[in-house]
């Protein structure tokens, strides 16, 4: 249903997209993830017909999105990162407006309200909705025409957990009914429960593909052994704030204290990189999920403040700061 072949895009005399092939089949849910400058946003523009490929081809449900826009809009649903709802219209009024534009029966708007859990908000003006409920409304607009293919840009943006769960459930049901779904996001968070394949982009290329559920299960299997009072304790990587080397020993720092481990820092870097750990300094590995902020002291001096109650700071080298900026896209 989604087929990219020898796709290239050149902008400002530079090749920003180079994807030899990518196929997402009917009923499959895939995601394209990467930092702001990874190229995924350009691919989204190519797939939604906003720009034309320099070479190669894009086919969505057998259509060229750039040259067959009218047919594309009938068969493909698109969720943009910006909500852009009509704030002075009610929730129901927003969907009914798009039903008229697409020549759909008004009853379809009522059906979609139920799907996205907004029936009780039907008469509420859109400008009174919370960010999460606004995102549900925008998602409902994308599925109004019962599309064969869904292209979704940051579907969980500004969503609280209830909205994330609801949108995920609807996406699963649609996929089971045969809808092809391609999600564009900065990372794979919240995708593991329903996404079949994640493709990671970097500098315009797909550099990795994986099954997020399998990857999550593999990560959970790895526990870090540490010693305490002649006992061996197995530490879940998620409980580690950071790892550091001192006096030829390596220690795991948790919220309860530090524990020595027999692994070297290099060995742990290899094992923990798949669990979201990052080499912040020659003597430190940090759990990215535990970082609260990046602190620049001077042009060449940085540190990381963690989320623990003590507000721990660990050093961040200049080269690591550049790598972290590229990784997180800030």
Coordinates of C-alpha atoms in Angstrom, one line a residue:
X1 CA 0.0 0.0 0.0
X2 CA 2.9 2.3 0.6
X3 CA 5.9 1.8 -1.7
X4 CA 9.0 3.9 -2.0
X5 CA 11.5 3.0 -4.7
X6 CA 14.9 4.6 -5.3
X7 CA 13.6 7.7 -3.6
X8 CA 15.9 10.8 -3.6
X9 CA 15.3 14.4 -2.8
X10 CA 17.8 17.2 -3.4
X11 CA 17.4 20.5 -1.7
X12 CA 19.8 23.4 -1.9
X13 CA 22.2 21.3 -4.0
X14 CA 22.4 18.7 -1.2
X15 CA 20.8 15.2 -1.1
X16 CA 18.5 15.2 1.9
X17 CA 16.7 11.9 1.2
X18 CA 18.2 8.6 -0.2
X19 CA 15.9 5.6 0.4
X20 CA 16.5 2.7 -2.0
X21 CA 13.2 0.9 -1.0
X22 CA 10.5 0.8 1.6
X23 CA 7.2 -1.0 1.6
X24 CA 4.4 -1.0 4.2
X25 CA 1.8 -3.7 3.4
X26 CA -2.0 -3.6 3.9
X27 CA -2.9 -3.8 7.6
X28 CA 0.7 -3.2 8.6
X29 CA 1.7 -0.4 11.1
X30 CA 5.1 1.1 10.6
X31 CA 6.9 4.1 12.0
X32 CA 9.6 6.3 10.7
X33 CA 11.5 7.9 13.6
X34 CA 14.4 10.3 13.9
X35 CA 15.6 13.7 15.1
X36 CA 14.4 17.0 13.6
X37 CA 17.1 17.0 10.9
X38 CA 17.0 13.2 10.2
X39 CA 15.0 13.7 7.0
X40 CA 11.7 12.1 8.2
X41 CA 9.9 15.5 7.9
X42 CA 11.0 15.7 4.2
X43 CA 9.7 12.1 3.7
X44 CA 6.3 13.1 5.2
X45 CA 6.1 16.0 2.7
X46 CA 6.9 13.7 -0.1
X47 CA 4.3 11.1 0.9
X48 CA 1.6 13.8 1.4
X49 CA 2.3 15.4 -2.0
X50 CA 3.6 18.7 -0.8
X51 CA 6.8 18.3 -2.7
X52 CA 7.9 16.2 -5.6
X53 CA 10.8 13.6 -5.6
X54 CA 14.0 14.6 -7.4
X55 CA 14.1 10.9 -8.6
X56 CA 12.5 7.7 -7.8
X57 CA 8.8 7.1 -7.0
X58 CA 6.3 7.3 -4.2
X59 CA 3.0 5.3 -4.4
X60 CA 0.3 5.4 -1.7
X61 CA -2.6 3.0 -2.4
X62 CA -1.3 2.9 -6.0
X63 CA -1.4 6.7 -6.3
X64 CA 1.2 9.3 -6.9
X65 CA 0.4 11.8 -4.1
X66 CA 1.9 14.7 -6.0
X67 CA 0.1 14.3 -9.3
X68 CA -3.1 12.5 -8.2
X69 CA -4.0 14.7 -5.3
X70 CA -7.8 14.5 -5.6
X71 CA -7.8 10.7 -5.6
X72 CA -5.2 10.7 -2.9
X73 CA -7.4 12.8 -0.5
X74 CA -10.2 10.4 -1.0
X75 CA -8.2 7.2 -0.1
X76 CA -5.6 8.5 2.4
X77 CA -6.1 10.0 5.8
X78 CA -3.4 12.5 7.0
X79 CA -2.8 13.6 10.6
X80 CA -0.5 16.7 10.7
X81 CA 1.5 17.7 13.7
X82 CA -0.5 20.9 14.0
X83 CA -4.1 20.5 15.1
X84 CA -5.6 23.5 13.2
X85 CA -9.2 23.0 14.3
X86 CA -11.9 25.6 13.9
X87 CA -12.0 26.9 17.5
X88 CA -15.3 28.7 17.2
X89 CA -17.1 25.6 16.0
X90 CA -18.2 22.8 18.3
X91 CA -16.5 19.5 18.3
X92 CA -19.3 18.0 16.3
X93 CA -19.4 21.1 14.1
X94 CA -15.7 20.6 13.2
X95 CA -16.3 17.1 11.9
X96 CA -19.6 17.9 10.2
X97 CA -17.8 20.7 8.3
X98 CA -15.3 18.2 6.9
X99 CA -18.1 15.8 6.2
X100 CA -19.6 18.4 3.9
X101 CA -16.3 19.1 2.2
X102 CA -15.8 15.4 1.5
X103 CA -19.5 14.7 0.7
X104 CA -19.8 12.3 3.6
X105 CA -23.1 11.7 5.5
X106 CA -23.4 13.7 8.7
X107 CA -23.9 10.5 10.6
X108 CA -20.2 9.7 9.9
X109 CA -19.2 12.6 12.2
X110 CA -21.3 11.1 15.1
X111 CA -19.7 7.7 14.5
X112 CA -16.2 9.2 14.6
X113 CA -16.9 11.1 17.8
X114 CA -17.7 7.8 19.5
X115 CA -14.5 6.2 18.1
X116 CA -12.3 9.0 19.6
X117 CA -14.2 9.3 22.9
X118 CA -15.6 12.8 22.4
X119 CA -19.4 12.0 22.4
X120 CA -19.8 13.8 25.7
X121 CA -18.0 16.9 24.3
X122 CA -20.0 17.1 21.0
X123 CA -21.5 20.5 21.8
X124 CA -18.3 22.0 23.4
X125 CA -16.4 24.6 21.4
X126 CA -13.1 23.3 20.2
X127 CA -11.2 26.2 21.9
X128 CA -12.4 24.8 25.3
X129 CA -10.8 21.4 24.8
X130 CA -7.6 20.3 26.6
X131 CA -4.6 19.6 24.3
X132 CA -5.2 15.8 24.5
X133 CA -8.8 16.1 23.5
X134 CA -8.0 18.5 20.7
X135 CA -5.6 15.9 19.4
X136 CA -8.4 13.3 19.5
X137 CA -10.5 15.6 17.4
X138 CA -7.8 16.1 14.8
X139 CA -7.2 12.4 14.7
X140 CA -11.0 11.9 14.2
X141 CA -10.9 14.3 11.2
X142 CA -8.1 12.1 9.7
X143 CA -10.2 9.0 9.8
X144 CA -13.5 10.5 8.7
X145 CA -13.2 9.2 5.1
X146 CA -12.5 5.6 6.3
X147 CA -9.1 5.7 4.6
X148 CA -7.2 2.8 3.1
X149 CA -3.9 4.4 4.3
X150 CA -3.2 6.6 7.3
X151 CA -0.1 8.9 7.5
X152 CA 0.3 10.2 11.0
X153 CA 2.7 13.0 12.1
X154 CA 3.4 12.8 15.9
X155 CA 0.0 11.3 16.7
X156 CA 0.5 11.6 20.4
X157 CA 1.7 15.2 20.5
X158 CA 0.4 17.0 23.7
X159 CA -1.6 13.9 24.7
X160 CA -2.1 12.7 28.3
X161 CA -1.9 9.0 28.9
X162 CA -5.7 8.4 28.4
X163 CA -5.6 10.0 24.9
X164 CA -2.5 8.0 24.0
X165 CA -4.2 4.8 25.0
X166 CA -7.4 5.6 23.2
X167 CA -5.7 6.6 19.9
X168 CA -3.5 3.5 20.1
X169 CA -6.5 1.3 20.5
X170 CA -8.3 2.9 17.5
X171 CA -5.1 2.5 15.4
X172 CA -4.9 -1.2 16.3
X173 CA -8.5 -1.8 15.4
X174 CA -8.1 0.0 12.0
X175 CA -5.0 -2.0 11.2
X176 CA -6.8 -5.2 12.1
X177 CA -9.5 -4.1 9.6
X178 CA -6.8 -3.7 6.9
X179 CA -5.8 0.0 7.1
X180 CA -2.1 0.6 6.4
X181 CA -0.5 3.0 8.8
X182 CA 2.8 4.9 8.7
X183 CA 3.7 7.0 11.8
X184 CA 6.3 9.8 11.8
X185 CA 7.7 10.5 15.2
X186 CA 10.9 11.6 17.0
X187 CA 11.2 8.3 18.9
X188 CA 9.4 5.0 19.3
X189 CA 7.9 5.9 22.7
X190 CA 4.3 4.6 23.0
X191 CA 4.6 2.6 19.7
X192 CA 5.7 -0.8 21.0
X193 CA 2.2 -2.1 21.7
X194 CA 0.8 -1.8 18.2
X195 CA 3.6 -1.0 15.8
X196 CA 5.0 -3.8 13.6
X197 CA 8.2 -2.2 12.4
X198 CA 10.1 0.9 13.3
X199 CA 12.5 2.4 10.8
X200 CA 15.1 4.8 12.2
X201 CA 16.3 7.7 10.0
X202 CA 19.6 9.6 10.1
X203 CA 20.9 12.1 7.6
X204 CA 18.2 11.2 5.0
X205 CA 18.8 7.4 5.2
X206 CA 17.1 4.5 6.9
X207 CA 19.9 3.2 9.2
X208 CA 18.0 0.7 11.3
X209 CA 14.7 -1.3 11.3
X210 CA 13.4 -3.3 14.3
X211 CA 10.3 -4.8 15.9
X212 CA 9.8 -2.5 18.9
X213 CA 8.1 -5.2 21.1
X214 CA 10.9 -7.7 20.5
X215 CA 13.4 -5.0 21.2
X216 CA 11.7 -4.0 24.4
X217 CA 11.6 -7.7 25.5
X218 CA 15.3 -8.1 24.8
X219 CA 16.1 -5.0 26.8
X220 CA 14.1 -6.3 29.8
X221 CA 16.0 -9.6 29.7
X222 CA 19.3 -7.9 30.5
X223 CA 19.9 -7.2 34.2
X224 CA 23.2 -5.7 35.6
X225 CA 24.8 -7.8 38.4
X226 CA 26.3 -5.8 41.3
X227 CA 27.7 -6.7 44.6
X228 CA 26.5 -5.6 48.1
X229 CA 27.5 -7.2 51.4
X230 CA 28.8 -10.4 49.8
X231 CA 25.5 -10.8 47.8
X232 CA 24.9 -10.5 44.1
X233 CA 22.1 -8.1 43.3
X234 CA 20.5 -7.9 39.8
X235 CA 19.8 -4.3 38.8
X236 CA 17.1 -3.3 36.2
X237 CA 18.7 -0.8 33.8
X238 CA 15.7 1.4 34.3
X239 CA 16.6 1.9 38.0
X240 CA 20.1 3.1 37.2
X241 CA 20.6 6.9 37.2
X242 CA 24.2 6.7 35.8
X243 CA 27.3 4.6 35.7
X244 CA 30.7 5.9 36.5
X245 CA 34.3 4.7 36.7
X246 CA 36.6 5.6 39.6
X247 CA 39.8 4.2 40.9
X248 CA 39.8 1.3 38.3
X249 CA 36.3 0.3 39.5
X250 CA 32.9 0.7 37.8
X251 CA 29.9 1.7 39.9
X252 CA 26.1 1.7 39.3
X253 CA 24.4 4.8 40.8
X254 CA 20.8 4.2 41.7
X255 CA 18.4 6.3 43.9
X256 CA 19.4 4.1 46.8
X257 CA 23.1 4.5 46.5
X258 CA 26.1 3.2 44.5
X259 CA 26.9 -0.5 43.9
X260 CA 30.1 -1.9 42.4
X261 CA 29.9 -4.2 39.3
X262 CA 32.5 -6.5 37.7
X263 CA 31.8 -5.0 34.2
X264 CA 34.1 -2.3 32.8
X265 CA 32.5 1.0 31.7
X266 CA 33.2 0.0 28.0
X267 CA 31.4 -3.3 28.5
X268 CA 28.4 -1.6 30.1
X269 CA 28.3 1.0 27.4
X270 CA 27.9 -1.8 24.8
X271 CA 25.2 -3.6 26.8
X272 CA 23.3 -0.6 28.0
X273 CA 23.2 1.4 24.8
X274 CA 20.1 -0.6 23.8
X275 CA 18.5 0.5 27.0
X276 CA 18.9 4.2 26.4
X277 CA 22.3 4.9 28.0
X278 CA 24.6 7.6 26.6
X279 CA 28.3 8.2 27.1
X280 CA 28.3 11.7 28.6
X281 CA 31.9 11.8 29.5
X282 CA 34.9 9.5 29.4
X283 CA 34.0 8.3 33.0
X284 CA 30.2 8.5 32.8
X285 CA 27.3 6.7 31.2
X286 CA 23.9 8.3 31.8
X287 CA 20.4 7.0 31.5
X288 CA 18.7 9.3 29.0
X289 CA 15.3 8.8 30.7
X290 CA 16.8 10.3 33.9
X291 CA 18.0 13.6 32.4
X292 CA 16.1 16.7 33.5
X293 CA 18.1 19.4 31.7
X294 CA 21.3 20.2 29.9
X295 CA 23.2 23.0 31.6
X296 CA 25.7 25.1 29.5
X297 CA 28.2 26.9 31.9
X298 CA 30.4 28.3 29.2
X299 CA 30.7 27.8 25.4
X300 CA 32.7 24.6 26.0
X301 CA 31.6 23.5 29.4
X302 CA 28.4 21.5 30.1
X303 CA 26.7 19.3 32.6
X304 CA 23.6 17.2 32.9
X305 CA 21.1 17.6 35.8
X306 CA 19.2 14.5 36.6
X307 CA 15.6 14.0 37.8
X308 CA 16.6 12.5 41.2
X309 CA 15.6 14.4 44.4
X310 CA 19.1 15.6 44.9
X311 CA 19.3 17.2 41.4
X312 CA 22.5 15.4 40.7
X313 CA 24.8 16.9 38.1
X314 CA 27.2 14.9 36.0
X315 CA 29.8 16.2 33.5
X316 CA 29.0 16.4 29.8
X317 CA 31.9 16.7 27.4
X318 CA 31.8 19.2 24.5
X319 CA 31.9 16.4 21.9
X320 CA 29.2 14.4 23.8
X321 CA 27.0 17.5 23.9
X322 CA 27.1 17.8 20.1
X323 CA 26.2 14.1 19.8
X324 CA 23.4 14.5 22.3
X325 CA 22.0 17.5 20.5
X326 CA 21.9 15.5 17.3
X327 CA 20.4 12.5 19.0
X328 CA 17.6 14.4 20.7
X329 CA 17.1 17.1 18.1
X330 CA 17.2 20.1 20.5

